[in-house]
Short mmCIF file of C-alpha atoms in Angstrom, two decimals:
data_model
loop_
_atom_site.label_atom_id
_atom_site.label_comp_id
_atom_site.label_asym_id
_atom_site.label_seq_id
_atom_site.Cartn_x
_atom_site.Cartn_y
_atom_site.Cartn_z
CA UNK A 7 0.00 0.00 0.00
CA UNK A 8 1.29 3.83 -0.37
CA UNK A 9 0.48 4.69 3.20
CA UNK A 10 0.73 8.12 4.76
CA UNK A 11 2.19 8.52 8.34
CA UNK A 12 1.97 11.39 10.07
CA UNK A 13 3.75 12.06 13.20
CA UNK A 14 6.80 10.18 11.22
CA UNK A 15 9.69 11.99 12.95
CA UNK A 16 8.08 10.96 16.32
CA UNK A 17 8.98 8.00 18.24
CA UNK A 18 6.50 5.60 17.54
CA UNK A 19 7.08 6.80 13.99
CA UNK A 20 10.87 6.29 13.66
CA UNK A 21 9.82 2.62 14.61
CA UNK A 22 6.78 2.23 11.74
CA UNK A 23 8.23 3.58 8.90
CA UNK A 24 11.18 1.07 8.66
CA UNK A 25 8.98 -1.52 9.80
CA UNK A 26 6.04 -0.65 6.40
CA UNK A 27 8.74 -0.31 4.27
CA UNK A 28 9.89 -3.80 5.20
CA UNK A 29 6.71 -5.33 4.74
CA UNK A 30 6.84 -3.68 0.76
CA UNK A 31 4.85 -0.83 1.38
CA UNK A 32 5.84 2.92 0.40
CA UNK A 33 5.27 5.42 3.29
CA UNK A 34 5.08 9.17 2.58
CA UNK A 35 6.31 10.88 6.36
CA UNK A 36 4.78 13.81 7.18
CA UNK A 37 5.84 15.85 10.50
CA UNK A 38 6.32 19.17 11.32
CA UNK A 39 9.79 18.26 12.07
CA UNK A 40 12.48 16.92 9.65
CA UNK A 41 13.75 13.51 9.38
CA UNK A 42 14.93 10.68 7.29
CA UNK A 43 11.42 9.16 7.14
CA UNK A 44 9.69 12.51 6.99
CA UNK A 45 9.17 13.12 3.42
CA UNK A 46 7.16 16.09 4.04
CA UNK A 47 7.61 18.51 6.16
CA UNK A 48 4.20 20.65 7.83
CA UNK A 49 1.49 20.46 9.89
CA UNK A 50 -1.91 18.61 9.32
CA UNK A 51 -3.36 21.44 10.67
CA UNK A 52 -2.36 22.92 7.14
CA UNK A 53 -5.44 21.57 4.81
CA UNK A 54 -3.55 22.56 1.61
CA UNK A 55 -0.75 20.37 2.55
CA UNK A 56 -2.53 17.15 3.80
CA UNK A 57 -4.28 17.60 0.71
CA UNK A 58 -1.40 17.16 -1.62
CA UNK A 59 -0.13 14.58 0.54
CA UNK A 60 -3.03 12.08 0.10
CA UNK A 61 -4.12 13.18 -3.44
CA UNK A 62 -0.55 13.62 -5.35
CA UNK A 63 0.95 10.35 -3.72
CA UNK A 64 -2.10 8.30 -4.16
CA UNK A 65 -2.55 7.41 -0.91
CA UNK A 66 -4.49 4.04 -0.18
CA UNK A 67 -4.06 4.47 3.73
CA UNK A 68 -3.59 6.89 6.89
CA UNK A 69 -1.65 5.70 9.90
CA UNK A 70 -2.61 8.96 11.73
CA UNK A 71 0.04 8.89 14.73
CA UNK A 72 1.35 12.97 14.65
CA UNK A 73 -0.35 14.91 17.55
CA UNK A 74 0.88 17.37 20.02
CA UNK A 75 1.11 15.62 23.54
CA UNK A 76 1.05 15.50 27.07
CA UNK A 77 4.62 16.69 27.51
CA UNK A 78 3.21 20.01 24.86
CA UNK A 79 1.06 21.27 27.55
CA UNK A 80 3.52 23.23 29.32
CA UNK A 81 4.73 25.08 26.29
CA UNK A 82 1.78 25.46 24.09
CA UNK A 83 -1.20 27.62 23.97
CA UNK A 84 -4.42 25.08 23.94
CA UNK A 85 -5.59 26.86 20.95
CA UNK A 86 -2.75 24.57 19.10
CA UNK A 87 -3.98 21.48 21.22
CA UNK A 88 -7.29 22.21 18.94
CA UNK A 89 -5.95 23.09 15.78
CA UNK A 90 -3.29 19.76 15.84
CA UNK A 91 -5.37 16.97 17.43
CA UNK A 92 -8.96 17.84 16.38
CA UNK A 93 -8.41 20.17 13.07
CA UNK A 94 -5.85 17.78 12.17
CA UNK A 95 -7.42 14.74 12.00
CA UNK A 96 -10.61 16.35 10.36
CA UNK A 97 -8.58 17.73 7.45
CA UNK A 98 -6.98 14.10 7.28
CA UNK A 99 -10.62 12.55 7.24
CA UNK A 100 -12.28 14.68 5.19
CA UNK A 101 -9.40 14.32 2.48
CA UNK A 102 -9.27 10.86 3.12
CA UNK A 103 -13.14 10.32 2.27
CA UNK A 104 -12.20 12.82 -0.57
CA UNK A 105 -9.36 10.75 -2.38
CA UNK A 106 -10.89 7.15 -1.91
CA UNK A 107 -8.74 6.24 0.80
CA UNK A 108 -9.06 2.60 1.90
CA UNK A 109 -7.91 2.91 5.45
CA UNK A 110 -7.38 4.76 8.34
CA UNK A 111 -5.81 3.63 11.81
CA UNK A 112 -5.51 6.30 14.63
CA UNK A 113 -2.69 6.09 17.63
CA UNK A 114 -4.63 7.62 20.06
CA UNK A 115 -3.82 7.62 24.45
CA UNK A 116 -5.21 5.81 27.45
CA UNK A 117 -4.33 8.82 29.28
CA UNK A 118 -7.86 10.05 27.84
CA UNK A 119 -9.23 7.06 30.41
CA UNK A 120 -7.23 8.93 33.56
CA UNK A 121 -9.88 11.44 35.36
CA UNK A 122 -8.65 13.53 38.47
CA UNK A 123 -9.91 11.02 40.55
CA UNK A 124 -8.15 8.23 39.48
CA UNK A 125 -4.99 9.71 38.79
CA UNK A 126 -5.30 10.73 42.98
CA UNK A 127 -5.04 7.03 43.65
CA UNK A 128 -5.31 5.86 47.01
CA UNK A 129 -3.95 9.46 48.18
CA UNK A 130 -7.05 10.40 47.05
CA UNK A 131 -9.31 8.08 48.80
CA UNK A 132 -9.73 5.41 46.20
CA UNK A 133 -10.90 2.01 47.39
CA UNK A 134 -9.44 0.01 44.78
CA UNK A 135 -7.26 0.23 41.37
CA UNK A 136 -9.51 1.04 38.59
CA UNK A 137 -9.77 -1.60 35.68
CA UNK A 138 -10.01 0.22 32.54
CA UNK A 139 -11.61 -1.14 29.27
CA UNK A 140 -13.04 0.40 26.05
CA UNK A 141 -16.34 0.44 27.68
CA UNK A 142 -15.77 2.92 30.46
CA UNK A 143 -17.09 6.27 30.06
CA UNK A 144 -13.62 8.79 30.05
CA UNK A 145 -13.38 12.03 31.91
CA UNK A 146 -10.21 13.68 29.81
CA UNK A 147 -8.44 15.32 32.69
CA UNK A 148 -6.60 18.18 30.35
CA UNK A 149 -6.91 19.70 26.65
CA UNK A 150 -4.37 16.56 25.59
CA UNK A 151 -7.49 13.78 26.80
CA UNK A 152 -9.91 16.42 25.44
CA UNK A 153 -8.22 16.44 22.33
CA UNK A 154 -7.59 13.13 21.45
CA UNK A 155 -11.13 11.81 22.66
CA UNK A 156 -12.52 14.26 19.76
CA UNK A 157 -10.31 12.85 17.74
CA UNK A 158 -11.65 9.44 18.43
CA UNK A 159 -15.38 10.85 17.96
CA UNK A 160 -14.59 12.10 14.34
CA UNK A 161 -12.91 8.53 13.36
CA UNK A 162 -16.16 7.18 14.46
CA UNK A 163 -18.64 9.50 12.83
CA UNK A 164 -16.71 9.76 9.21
CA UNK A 165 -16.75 5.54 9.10
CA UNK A 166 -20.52 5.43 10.27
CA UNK A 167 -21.05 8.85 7.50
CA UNK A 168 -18.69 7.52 4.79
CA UNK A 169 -17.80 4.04 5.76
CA UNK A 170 -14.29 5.11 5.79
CA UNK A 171 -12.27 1.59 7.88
CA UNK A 172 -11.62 3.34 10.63
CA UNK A 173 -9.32 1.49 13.82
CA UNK A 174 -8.52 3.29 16.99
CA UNK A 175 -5.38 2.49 19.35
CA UNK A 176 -5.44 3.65 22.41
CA UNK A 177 -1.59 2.95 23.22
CA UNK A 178 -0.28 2.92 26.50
CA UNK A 179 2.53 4.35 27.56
CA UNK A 180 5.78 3.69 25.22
CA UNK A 181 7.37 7.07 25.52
CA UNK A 182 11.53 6.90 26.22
CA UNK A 183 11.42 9.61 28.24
CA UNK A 184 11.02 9.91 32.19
CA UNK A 185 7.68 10.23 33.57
CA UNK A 186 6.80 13.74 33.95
CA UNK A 187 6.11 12.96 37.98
CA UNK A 188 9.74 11.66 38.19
CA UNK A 189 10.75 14.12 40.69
CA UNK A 190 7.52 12.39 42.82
CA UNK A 191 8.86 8.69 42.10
CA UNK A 192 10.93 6.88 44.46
CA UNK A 193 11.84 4.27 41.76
CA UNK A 194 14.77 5.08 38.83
CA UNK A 195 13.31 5.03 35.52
CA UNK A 196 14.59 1.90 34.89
CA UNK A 197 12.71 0.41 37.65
CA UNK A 198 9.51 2.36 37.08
CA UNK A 199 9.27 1.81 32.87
CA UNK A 200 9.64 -2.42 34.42
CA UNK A 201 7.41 -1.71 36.89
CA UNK A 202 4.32 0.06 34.34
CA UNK A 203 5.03 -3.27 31.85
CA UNK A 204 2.44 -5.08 34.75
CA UNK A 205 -0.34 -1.89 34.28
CA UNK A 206 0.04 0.47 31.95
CA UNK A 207 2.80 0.78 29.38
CA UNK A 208 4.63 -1.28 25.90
CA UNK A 209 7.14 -1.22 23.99
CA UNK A 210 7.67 0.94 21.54
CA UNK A 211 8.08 -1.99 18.65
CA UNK A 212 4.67 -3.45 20.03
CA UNK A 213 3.10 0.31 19.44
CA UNK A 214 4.28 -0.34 15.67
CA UNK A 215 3.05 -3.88 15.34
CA UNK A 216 -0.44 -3.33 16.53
CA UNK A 217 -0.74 -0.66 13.67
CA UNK A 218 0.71 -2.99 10.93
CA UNK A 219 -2.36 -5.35 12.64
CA UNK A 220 -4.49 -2.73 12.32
CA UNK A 221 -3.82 -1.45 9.09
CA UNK A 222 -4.58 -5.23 7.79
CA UNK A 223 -7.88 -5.71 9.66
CA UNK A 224 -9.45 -2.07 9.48
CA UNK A 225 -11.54 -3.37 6.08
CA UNK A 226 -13.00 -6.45 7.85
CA UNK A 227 -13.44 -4.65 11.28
CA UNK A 228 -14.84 -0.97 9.89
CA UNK A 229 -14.61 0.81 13.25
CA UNK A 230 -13.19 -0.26 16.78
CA UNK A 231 -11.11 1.21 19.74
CA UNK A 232 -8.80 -0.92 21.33
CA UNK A 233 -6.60 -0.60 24.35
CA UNK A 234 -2.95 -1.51 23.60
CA UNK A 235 -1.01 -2.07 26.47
CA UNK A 236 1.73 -5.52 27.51
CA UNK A 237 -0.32 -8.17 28.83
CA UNK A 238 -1.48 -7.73 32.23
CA UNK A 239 -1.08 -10.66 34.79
CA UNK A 240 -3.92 -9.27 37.04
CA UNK A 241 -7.64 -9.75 37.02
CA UNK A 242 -10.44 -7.37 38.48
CA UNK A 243 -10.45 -9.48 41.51
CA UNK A 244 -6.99 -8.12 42.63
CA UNK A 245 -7.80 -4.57 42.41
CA UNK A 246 -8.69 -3.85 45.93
CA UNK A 247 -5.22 -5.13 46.86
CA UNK A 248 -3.73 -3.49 44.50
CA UNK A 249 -4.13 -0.26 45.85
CA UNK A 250 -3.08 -1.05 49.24
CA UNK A 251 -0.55 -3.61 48.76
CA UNK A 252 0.93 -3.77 45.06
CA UNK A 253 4.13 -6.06 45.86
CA UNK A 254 1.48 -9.29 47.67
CA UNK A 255 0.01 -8.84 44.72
CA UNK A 256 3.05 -8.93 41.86
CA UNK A 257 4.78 -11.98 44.45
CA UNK A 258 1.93 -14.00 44.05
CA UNK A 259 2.39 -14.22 40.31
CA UNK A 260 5.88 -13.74 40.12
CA UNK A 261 7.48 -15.53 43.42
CA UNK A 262 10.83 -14.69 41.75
CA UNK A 263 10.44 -11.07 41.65
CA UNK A 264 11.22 -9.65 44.94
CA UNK A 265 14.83 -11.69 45.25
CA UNK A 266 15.86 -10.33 41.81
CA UNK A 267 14.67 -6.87 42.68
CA UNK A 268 16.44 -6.78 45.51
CA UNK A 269 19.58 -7.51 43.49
CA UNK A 270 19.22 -5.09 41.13
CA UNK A 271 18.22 -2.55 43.73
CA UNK A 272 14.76 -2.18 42.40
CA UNK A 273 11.42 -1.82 44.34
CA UNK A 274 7.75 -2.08 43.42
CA UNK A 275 5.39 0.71 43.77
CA UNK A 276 3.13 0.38 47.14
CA UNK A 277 0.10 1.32 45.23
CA UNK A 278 -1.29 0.37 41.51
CA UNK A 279 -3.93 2.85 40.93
CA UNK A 280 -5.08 1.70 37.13
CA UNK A 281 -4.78 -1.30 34.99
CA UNK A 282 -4.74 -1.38 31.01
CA UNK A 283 -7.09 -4.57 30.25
CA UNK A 284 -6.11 -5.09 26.30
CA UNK A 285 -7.88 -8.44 26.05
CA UNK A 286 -10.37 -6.94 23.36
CA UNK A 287 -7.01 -6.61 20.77
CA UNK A 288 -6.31 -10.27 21.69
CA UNK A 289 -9.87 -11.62 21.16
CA UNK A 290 -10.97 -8.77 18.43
CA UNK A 291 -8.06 -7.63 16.64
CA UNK A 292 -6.01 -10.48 16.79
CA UNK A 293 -2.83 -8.82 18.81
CA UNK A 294 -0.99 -8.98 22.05
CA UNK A 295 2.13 -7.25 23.08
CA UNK A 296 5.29 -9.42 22.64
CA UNK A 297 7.28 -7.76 25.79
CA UNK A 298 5.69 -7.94 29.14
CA UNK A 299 6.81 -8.21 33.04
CA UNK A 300 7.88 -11.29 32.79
CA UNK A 301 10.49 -10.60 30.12
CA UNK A 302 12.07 -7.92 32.37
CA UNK A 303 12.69 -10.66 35.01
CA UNK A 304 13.75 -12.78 32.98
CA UNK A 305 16.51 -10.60 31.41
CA UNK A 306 17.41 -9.72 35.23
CA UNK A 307 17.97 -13.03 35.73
CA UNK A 308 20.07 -13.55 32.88
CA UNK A 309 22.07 -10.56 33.68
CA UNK A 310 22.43 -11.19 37.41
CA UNK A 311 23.84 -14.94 36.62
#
């Protein structure tokens, strides 16, 4: 397929492109920012521009990854929030229904799922780590959740107007960064990205792989959202505990874990306050997260040897 990426200089798109174009199709990069897999350089906030993209390259699908972000909060206005992750996407759809474009898959955030009150966690009073699936009802905390749930509204409504495939990904974390609460966190980031593989984060080469997935089953599927996050070993049943007492709960599916954390000089959090449940891509789309929890311990075990 001749697919367009936005977002291509980004991280999860400095992972996709190389990863299309080994699978035989031709990607046409477009990001505000200039790189070897950004072919074209702009904003989809510029109609004109996403425009030519899809209708000079005959484009037969959108992976739709390029927004402004959490992290963009503290230096942008909102007004670009808006024009970037809602006026964005719409030019993208609309030229997409207007150039016969097969396909359209749509990285957007779980952090859309995090309200106030469960980002407070059990500082905040909460009785029990909240298990989030595609069926809860989100309260976007800031103009980034806003943003991005709008985003997901407008996927829905041009597939239901237009019958444009449409596939939504709500990705978990897969950033390289450090969490923006670092300062907060007793852990090294290290120890905390191992740590969020049990709740709420990926890798960055899973991020890719669900969109190849979803980029081949968007015609049979039409629309659907699904969480994307590394296999969780929990079920609903250990969410009160959870909260209180995270480490009983990792031990008792992982008896290993505590000796080779202590070797490393790694800790657990206290307190899970969320978990990702991404069973719908297993049973609907057909994908599940290579990496997971269990492959940190075991390459801390290989290394401690």
């Amino acid at each position: 397929m001749r697919i367009l990426l936005t977002g291509a200089s980004g991280w999860l798109g400095q992972t996709l492109a190389p990863r299309l174009r080994a699978l035989g199709h031709m990607v046409i990069g477009l990001d505000p920012a200039p790189s070897q897999h950004a072919q074209l350089v702009g904003s989809i906030a510029d109609r004109d521009l996403v425009r030519r993209a899809i209708a000079d390259n005959g484009v037969d699908a959108i992976v739709h990854s390029g927004a402004l972000h959490k992290p963009d909060i503290e230096r942008r206005p909102r007004e670009d929030f808006i024009e970037v992750n809602i006026r964005g996407t719409f030019n993208l759809l609309e030229e997409a229904v207007a150039n016969g474009v097969g396909r359209f898959v749509f990285t957007s955030t779980t952090s859309l799922m995090i309200s106030e009150s469960i980002r407070a966690g059990l500082a905040g009073g909460a009785a029990r780590a909240a298990w989030l699936t595609e069926d809860m009802v989100p309260e976007p905390r800031n103009i980034y959740g806003v943003t991005k749930l709008a985003a997901e509204h407008l996927c829905r409504l041009y597939h239901l107007q237009s019958g444009l495939p449409a596939i939504v990904l709500r990705t978990a974390r897969f950033f390289p960064e450090a969490d923006d609460m670092a300062h907060a966190i007793e852990q090294s980031d290290a120890n905390t990205k191992a740590n969020e593989l049990l709740f709420r984060r990926l890798a960055v080469e899973d991020a890719a792989e669900a969109h190849v997935v979803a980029l081949e089953r968007a015609p049979d599927i039409g629309f659907d959202m699904f969480v994307i996050s590394a296999p969780t070993p929990f079920v609903p049943a250990d969410c009160e505990e959870l909260i209180v007492d995270a480490p009983s709960v990792v031990a008792r599916y992982f008896p290993d874990y505590a000796s080779l954390y202590a070797r490393k000089g790694w800790t657990m959090f206290r307190s899970i306050d969320r978990i990702y449940d991404a069973s719908r891509a297993r049973e609907r789309l057909g994908f599940v997260c290579r990496t997971s929890f269990a492959d940190v311990l075991g390459g801390l075990a290989r290394d401690l040897s």
